[in-house]
Coordinates of C-alpha atoms in Angstrom, one line a residue:
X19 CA 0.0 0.0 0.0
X20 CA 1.6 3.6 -0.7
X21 CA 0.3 5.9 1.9
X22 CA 0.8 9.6 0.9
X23 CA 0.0 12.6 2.7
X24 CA -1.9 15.6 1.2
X25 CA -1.5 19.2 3.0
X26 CA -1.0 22.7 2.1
X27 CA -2.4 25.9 3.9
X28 CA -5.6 27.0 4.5
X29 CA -7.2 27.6 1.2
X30 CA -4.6 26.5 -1.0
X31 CA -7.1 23.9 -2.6
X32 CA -6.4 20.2 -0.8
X33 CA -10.7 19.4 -1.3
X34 CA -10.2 20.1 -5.1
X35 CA -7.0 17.4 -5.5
X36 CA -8.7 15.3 -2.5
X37 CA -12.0 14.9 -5.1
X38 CA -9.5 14.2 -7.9
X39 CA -7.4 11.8 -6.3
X40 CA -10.4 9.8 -5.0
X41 CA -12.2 10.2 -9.3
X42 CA -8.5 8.2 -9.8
X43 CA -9.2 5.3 -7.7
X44 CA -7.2 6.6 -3.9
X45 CA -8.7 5.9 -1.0
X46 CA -9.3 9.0 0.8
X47 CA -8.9 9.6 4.5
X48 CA -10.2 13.2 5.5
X49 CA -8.6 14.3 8.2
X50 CA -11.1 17.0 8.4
X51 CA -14.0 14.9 8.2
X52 CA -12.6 12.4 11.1
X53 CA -11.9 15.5 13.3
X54 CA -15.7 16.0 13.2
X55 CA -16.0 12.5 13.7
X56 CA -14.4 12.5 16.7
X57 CA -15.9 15.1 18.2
X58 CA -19.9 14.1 17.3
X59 CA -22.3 14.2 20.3
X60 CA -22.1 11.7 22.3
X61 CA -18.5 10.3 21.6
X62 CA -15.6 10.8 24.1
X63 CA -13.7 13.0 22.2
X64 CA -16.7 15.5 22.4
X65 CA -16.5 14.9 26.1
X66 CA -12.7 15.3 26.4
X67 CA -13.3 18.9 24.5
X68 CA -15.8 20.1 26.8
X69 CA -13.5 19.5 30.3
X70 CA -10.7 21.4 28.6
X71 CA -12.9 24.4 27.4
X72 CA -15.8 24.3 29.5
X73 CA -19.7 24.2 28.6
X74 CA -19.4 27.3 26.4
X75 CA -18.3 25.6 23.4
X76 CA -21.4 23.2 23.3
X77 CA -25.0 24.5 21.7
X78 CA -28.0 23.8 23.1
X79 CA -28.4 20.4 21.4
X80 CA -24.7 19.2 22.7
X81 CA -23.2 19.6 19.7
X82 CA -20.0 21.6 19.3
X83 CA -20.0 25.1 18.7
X84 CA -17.4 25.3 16.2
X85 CA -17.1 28.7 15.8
X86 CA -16.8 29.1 19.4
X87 CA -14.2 26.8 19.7
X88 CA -12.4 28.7 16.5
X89 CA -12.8 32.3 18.5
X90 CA -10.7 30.3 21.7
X91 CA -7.9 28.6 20.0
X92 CA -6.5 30.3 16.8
X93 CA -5.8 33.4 18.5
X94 CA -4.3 31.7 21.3
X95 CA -1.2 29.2 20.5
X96 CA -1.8 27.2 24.2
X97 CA -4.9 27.0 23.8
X98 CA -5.0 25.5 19.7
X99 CA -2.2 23.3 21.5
X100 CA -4.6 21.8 24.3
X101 CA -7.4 21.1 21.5
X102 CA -5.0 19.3 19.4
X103 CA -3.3 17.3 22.2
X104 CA -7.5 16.2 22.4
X105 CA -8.2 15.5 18.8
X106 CA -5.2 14.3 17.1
X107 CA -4.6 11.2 18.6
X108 CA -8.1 10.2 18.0
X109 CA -7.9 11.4 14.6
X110 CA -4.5 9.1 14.1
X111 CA -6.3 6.0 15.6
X112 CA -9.5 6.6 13.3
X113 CA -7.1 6.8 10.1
X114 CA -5.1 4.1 11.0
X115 CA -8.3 1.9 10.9
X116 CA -9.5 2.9 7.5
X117 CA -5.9 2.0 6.2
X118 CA -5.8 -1.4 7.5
X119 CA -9.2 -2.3 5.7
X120 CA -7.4 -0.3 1.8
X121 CA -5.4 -3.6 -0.1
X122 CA -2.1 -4.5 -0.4
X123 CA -2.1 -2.5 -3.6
X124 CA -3.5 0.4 -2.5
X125 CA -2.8 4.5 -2.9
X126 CA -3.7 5.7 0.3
X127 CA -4.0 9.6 0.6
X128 CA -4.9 11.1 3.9
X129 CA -5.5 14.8 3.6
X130 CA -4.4 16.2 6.6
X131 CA -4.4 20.1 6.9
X132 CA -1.5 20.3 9.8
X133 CA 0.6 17.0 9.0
X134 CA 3.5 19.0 8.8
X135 CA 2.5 21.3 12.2
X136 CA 2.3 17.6 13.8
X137 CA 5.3 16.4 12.2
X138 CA 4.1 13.4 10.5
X139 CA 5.6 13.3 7.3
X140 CA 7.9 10.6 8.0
X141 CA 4.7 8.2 8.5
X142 CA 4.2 8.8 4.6
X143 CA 6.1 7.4 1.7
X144 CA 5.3 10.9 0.0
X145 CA 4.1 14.4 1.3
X146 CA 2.1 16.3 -1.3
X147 CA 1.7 19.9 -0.8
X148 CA -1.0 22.0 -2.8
X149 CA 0.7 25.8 -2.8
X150 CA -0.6 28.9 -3.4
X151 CA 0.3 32.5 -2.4
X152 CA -0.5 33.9 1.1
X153 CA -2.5 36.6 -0.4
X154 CA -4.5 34.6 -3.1
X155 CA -5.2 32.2 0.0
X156 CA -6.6 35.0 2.3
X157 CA -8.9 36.3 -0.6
X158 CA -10.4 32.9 -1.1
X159 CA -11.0 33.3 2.5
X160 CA -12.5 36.5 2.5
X161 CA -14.8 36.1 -0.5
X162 CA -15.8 32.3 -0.6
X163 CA -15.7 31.6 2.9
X164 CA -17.2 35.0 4.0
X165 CA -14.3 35.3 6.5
X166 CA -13.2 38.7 8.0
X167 CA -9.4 39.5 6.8
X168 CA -8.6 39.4 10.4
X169 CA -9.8 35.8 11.4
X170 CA -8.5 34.6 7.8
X171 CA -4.8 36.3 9.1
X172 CA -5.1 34.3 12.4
X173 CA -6.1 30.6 10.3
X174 CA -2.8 31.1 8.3
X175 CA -1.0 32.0 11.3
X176 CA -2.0 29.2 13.5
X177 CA -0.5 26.8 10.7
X178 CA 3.2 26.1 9.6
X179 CA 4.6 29.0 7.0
X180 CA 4.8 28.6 3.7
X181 CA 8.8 27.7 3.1
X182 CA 8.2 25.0 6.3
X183 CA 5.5 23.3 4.3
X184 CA 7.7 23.3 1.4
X185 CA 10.3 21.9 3.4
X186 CA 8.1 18.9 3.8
X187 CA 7.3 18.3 0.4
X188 CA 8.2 15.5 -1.3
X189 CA 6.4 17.4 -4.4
X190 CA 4.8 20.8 -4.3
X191 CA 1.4 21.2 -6.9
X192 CA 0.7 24.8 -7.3
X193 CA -2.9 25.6 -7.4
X194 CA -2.2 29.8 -8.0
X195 CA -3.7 29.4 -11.9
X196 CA -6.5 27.4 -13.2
X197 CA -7.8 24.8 -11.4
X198 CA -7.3 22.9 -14.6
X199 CA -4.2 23.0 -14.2
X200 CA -3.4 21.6 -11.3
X201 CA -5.8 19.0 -12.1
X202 CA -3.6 18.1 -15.0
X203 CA 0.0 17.9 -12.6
X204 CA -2.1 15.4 -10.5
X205 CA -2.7 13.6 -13.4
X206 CA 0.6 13.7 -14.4
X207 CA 2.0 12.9 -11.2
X208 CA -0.8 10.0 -10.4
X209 CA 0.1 7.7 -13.7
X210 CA 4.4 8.9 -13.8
X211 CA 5.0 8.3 -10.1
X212 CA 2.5 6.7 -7.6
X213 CA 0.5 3.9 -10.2
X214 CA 4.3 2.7 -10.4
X215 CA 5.6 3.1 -7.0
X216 CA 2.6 1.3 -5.3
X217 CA 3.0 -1.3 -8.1
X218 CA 6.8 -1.8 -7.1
X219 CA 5.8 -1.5 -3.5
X220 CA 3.3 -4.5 -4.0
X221 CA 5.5 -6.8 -6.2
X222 CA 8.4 -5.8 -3.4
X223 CA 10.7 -4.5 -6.0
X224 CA 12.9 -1.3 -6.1
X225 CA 12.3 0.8 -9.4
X226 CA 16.4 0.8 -10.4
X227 CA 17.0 3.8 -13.5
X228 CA 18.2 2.0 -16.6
X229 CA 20.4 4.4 -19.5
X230 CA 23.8 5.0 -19.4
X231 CA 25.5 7.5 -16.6
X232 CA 24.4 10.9 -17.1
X233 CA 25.9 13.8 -14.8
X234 CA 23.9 16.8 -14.0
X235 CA 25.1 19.4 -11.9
X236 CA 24.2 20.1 -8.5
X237 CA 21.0 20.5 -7.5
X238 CA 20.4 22.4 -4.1
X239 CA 17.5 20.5 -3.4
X240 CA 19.0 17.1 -2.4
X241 CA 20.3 18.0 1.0
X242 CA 16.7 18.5 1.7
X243 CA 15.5 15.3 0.5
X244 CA 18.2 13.5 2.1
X245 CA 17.0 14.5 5.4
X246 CA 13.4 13.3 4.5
X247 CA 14.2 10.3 3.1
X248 CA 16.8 9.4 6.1
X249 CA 13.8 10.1 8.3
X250 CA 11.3 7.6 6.9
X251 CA 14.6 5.3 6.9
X252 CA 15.3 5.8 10.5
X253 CA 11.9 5.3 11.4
X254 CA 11.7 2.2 9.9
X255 CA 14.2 0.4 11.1
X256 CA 13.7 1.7 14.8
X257 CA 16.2 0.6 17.2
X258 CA 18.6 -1.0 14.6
X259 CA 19.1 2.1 13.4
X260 CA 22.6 4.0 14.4
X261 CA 22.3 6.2 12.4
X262 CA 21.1 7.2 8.7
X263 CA 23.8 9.6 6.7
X264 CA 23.4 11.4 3.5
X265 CA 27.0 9.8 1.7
X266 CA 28.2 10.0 -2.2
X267 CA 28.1 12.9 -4.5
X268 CA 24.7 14.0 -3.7
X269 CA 25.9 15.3 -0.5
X270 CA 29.0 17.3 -1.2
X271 CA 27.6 20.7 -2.1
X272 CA 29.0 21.9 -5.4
X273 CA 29.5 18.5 -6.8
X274 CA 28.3 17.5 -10.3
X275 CA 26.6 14.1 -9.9
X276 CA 24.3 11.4 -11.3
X277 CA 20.9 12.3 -9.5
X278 CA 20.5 9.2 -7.3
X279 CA 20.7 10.1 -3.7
X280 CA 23.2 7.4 -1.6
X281 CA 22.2 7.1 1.7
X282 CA 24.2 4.5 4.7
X283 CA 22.1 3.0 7.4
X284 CA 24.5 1.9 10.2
X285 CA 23.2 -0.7 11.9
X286 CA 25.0 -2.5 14.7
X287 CA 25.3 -6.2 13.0
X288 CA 24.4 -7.6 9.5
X289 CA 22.1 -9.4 11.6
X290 CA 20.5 -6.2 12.3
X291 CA 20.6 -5.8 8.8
X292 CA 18.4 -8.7 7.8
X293 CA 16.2 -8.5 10.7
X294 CA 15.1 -4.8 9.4
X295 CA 15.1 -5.5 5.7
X296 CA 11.3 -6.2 5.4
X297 CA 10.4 -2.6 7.8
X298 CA 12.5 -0.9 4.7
X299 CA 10.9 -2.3 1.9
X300 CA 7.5 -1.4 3.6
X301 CA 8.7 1.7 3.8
X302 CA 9.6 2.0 0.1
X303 CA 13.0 0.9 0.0
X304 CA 13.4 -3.2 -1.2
X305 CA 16.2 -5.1 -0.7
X306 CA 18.2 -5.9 -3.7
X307 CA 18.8 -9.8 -4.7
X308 CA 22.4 -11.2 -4.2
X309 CA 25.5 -10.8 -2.2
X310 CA 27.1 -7.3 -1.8
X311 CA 30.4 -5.9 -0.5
X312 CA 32.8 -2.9 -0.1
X313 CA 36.3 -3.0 -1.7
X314 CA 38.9 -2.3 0.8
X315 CA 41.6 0.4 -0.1
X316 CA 43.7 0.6 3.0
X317 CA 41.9 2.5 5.2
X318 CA 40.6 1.9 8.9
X319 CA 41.8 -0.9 9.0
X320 CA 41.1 -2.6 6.4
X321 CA 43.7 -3.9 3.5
X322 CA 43.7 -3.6 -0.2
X323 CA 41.6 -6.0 -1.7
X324 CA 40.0 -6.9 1.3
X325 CA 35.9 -6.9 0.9
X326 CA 33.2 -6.2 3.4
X327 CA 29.4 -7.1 3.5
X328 CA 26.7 -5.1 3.0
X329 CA 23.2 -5.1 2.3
X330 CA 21.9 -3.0 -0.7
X331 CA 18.6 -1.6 -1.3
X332 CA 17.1 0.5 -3.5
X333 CA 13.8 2.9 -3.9
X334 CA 10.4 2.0 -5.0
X335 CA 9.9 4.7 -5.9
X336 CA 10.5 6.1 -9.9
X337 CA 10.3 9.7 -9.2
X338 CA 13.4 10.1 -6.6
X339 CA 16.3 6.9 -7.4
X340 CA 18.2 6.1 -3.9
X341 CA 21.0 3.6 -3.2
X342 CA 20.5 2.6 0.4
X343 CA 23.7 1.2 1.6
X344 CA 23.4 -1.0 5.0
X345 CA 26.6 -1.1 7.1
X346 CA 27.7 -2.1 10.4
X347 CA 28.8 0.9 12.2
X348 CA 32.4 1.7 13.2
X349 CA 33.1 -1.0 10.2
X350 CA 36.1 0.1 7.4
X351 CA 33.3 0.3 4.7
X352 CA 30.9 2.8 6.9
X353 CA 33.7 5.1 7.9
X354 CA 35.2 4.9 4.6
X355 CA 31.7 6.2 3.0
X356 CA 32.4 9.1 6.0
X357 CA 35.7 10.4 5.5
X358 CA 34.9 11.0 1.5
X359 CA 32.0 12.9 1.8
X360 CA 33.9 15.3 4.6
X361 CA 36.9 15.1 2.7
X362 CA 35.3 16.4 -0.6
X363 CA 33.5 19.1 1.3
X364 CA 36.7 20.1 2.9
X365 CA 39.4 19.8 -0.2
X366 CA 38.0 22.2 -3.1
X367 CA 41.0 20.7 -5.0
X368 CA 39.8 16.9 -4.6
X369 CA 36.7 18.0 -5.5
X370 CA 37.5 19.4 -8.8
X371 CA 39.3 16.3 -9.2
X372 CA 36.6 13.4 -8.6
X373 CA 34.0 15.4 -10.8
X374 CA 36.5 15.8 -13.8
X375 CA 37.5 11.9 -13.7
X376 CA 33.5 11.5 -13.4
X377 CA 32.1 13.2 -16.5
X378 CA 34.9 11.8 -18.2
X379 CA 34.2 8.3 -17.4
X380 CA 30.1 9.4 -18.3
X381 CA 31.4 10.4 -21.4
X382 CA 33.3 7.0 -22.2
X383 CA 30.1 5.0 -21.1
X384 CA 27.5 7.0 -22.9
X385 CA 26.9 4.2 -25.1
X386 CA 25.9 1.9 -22.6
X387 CA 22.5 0.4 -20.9
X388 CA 23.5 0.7 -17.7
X389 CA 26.0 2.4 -14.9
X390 CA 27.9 -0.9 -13.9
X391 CA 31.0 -0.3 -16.1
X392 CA 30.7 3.2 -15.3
X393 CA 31.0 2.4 -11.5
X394 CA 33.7 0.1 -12.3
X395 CA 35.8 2.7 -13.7
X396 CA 36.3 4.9 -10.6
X397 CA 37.9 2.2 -8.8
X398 CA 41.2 3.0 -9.6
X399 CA 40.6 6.7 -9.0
X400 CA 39.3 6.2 -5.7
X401 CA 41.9 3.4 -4.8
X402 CA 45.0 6.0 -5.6
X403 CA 43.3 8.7 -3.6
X404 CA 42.7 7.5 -0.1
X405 CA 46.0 7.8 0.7
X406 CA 45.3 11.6 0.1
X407 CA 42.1 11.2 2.2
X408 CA 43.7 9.4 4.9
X409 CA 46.2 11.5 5.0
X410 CA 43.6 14.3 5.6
X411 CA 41.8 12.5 7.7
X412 CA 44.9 11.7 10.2
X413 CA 45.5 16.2 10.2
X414 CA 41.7 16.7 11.2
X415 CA 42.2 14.4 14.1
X416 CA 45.1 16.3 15.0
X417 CA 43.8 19.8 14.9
X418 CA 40.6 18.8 16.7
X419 CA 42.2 17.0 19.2

């Protein structure tokens, strides 16, 4: 089942994509709806609401007032805190529930207005966020809600700002034009991305890019999905996990590279390893078939020629390519992946180096179907520099000791 999570700000537009994802065939879990749910007459949550804020929130029938309730809480941050310490759990529980009954097959989308207030975007294997500008937001308010400016201005500041909303987004739909037309990047993104990614999630298979090697130059939006996708990786694997480290190319600013992100999980055994192999492909990252190691190079401890076991998995899904590398921690091969990502950060002069050797070895496997012979080829390059690395490596200890 792939499980994504739909937000955006108030009146951005999340009922028209919700309607549109469910016309494709999603299940749909309104978080807005289940909030109401909760709180119906007669159910605890309703209860739970009226002890915190007292009597004066219910109408004469029991029900809740909502817009007493609204005139308490989003002017006062405490207050919005208290009510959501009341609701969200219950919400969380009620969604849970209509996941478990959606197949094994499934797109799952669970519109949630303040998933990323309530940071849950690592529950998702993909946060969606419908954009549109402050301004064009608050005169939706004002004109098809019937809002005052002022109580539209206290909405959008009770939720997350626009850059941390972003920040969460695995991909960003804008909704500032037509609504046409961000009907048609749905679309778009509904048959390119997630039909394949929940198919390779189902079958348990990682969606591996085929071609030739092609370097593209740095894009300053990896960092920010390394940290995403090490999150939903972390979670995963729980108490296995060491740690999760954004390694390779992608995470040396500055530095040309093919756009697949390479990530390390240190775990504490290949035991480990195994044990948390099925949480990852759940997660959207399958294991890959066969036997893989590190080649050793002489370095912490480890001899020339020597190899050391990993596990290797890749991403399900099409739309971001990952190489998830699972090492024991404090072994050569981890520390190894370590010291040449600081090492390129650090030496401008290395850097330079690797990237020229890289688009020349692209350039000499253009030809070909896929990147084996082209990671082949650095061998020799990275073999004959970590000397140099180690060498660095041995000064930093030095100086910060």
């Amino acid at each position: 089942m792939l499980s994504i999570g739909l937000t955006g700000g108030i009146a951005a537009g999340k009922s028209l994509l919700s309607a549109r994802f469910r016309e494709l065939g999603a299940v749909l879990v309104d978080a807005d709806r289940l909030a109401r749910d909760v709180v119906a007459p007669g159910t605890p949550g309703l209860a739970a609401v009226a002890a915190e804020f007292g009597p004066q929130v219910l109408t004469a029938d029991g029900s809740l007032d909502r817009p007493k309730l609204g005139s308490l809480v989003f002017a006062d941050k405490d207050r919005l805190a208290a009510l959501n310490a009341i609701v969200h759990p219950l919400v969380r529980a009620a969604a849970a529930h209509l996941k478990d009954d959606a197949g094994p097959g499934a797109i799952v989308v669970q519109d949630i207005p303040l998933l990323v207030e309530t940071g849950q975007g690592a529950d998702f294997h993909l946060v969606v966020v419908v954009d549109a500008p402050a301004e064009q937001r608050l005169a939706r308010m004002v004109e098809a809600r019937g809002m005052t400016p002022g109580d539209a201005r206290a909405r959008m500041a009770a939720q997350a700002g626009d850059a941390q909303r972003r920040a969460a987004a695995d991909v960003v739909l804008d909704n500032s034009g037509t609504p046409e037309a961000a009907l048609a990047a749905l679309d778009a993104l509904w048959e390119a991305r997630l039909v394949p990614f929940a198919r390779n999630l189902a079958a348990g298979v990682p969606a591996v890019p085929a071609g030739p090697p092609a370097i593209t130059g740095p894009d300053p939006a990896w960092p920010a999905q390394a940290v995403r996708l090490a999150a939903r990786i972390g979670k995963a694997a729980g108490g296995a996990a060491v740690a999760v480290d954004h390694i390779g190319s992608t995470s040396v600013p500055g530095l040309a590279a093919k756009d697949v992100l390479d990530l390390q999980l240190r775990v504490k055994s290949l035991a480990d390893a195994d044990a948390v192999a099925p949480a990852l492909a759940a997660a959207g990252f399958p294991r890959r078939a066969g036997q893989w190691w590190d080649t050793g190079h002489d370095f912490a401890g480890g001899r020339s020629g020597e190899r050391w076991e990993k596990r290797f998995h890749n991403a399900a899904d099409p739309g971001r390519p990952v190489n998830l590398h699972v090492r024991v921690d404090g072994s050569p091969a981890a520390l190894l992946a370590l010291a040449f990502r600081d090492w390129l950060r650090a030496d401008a002069g290395a850097r330079e180096r690797y990237e020229s050797m890289k688009r020349g070895l692209a350039a000499a496997h253009a030809g070909d179907a896929t990147t084996a012979a082209y990671a082949d080829g650095k061998e020799p390059w990275f073999a004959s520099a970590v000397p140099e690395m180690a060498r660095w490596r041995l000064q930093r200890s030095s100086q910060e000791s």
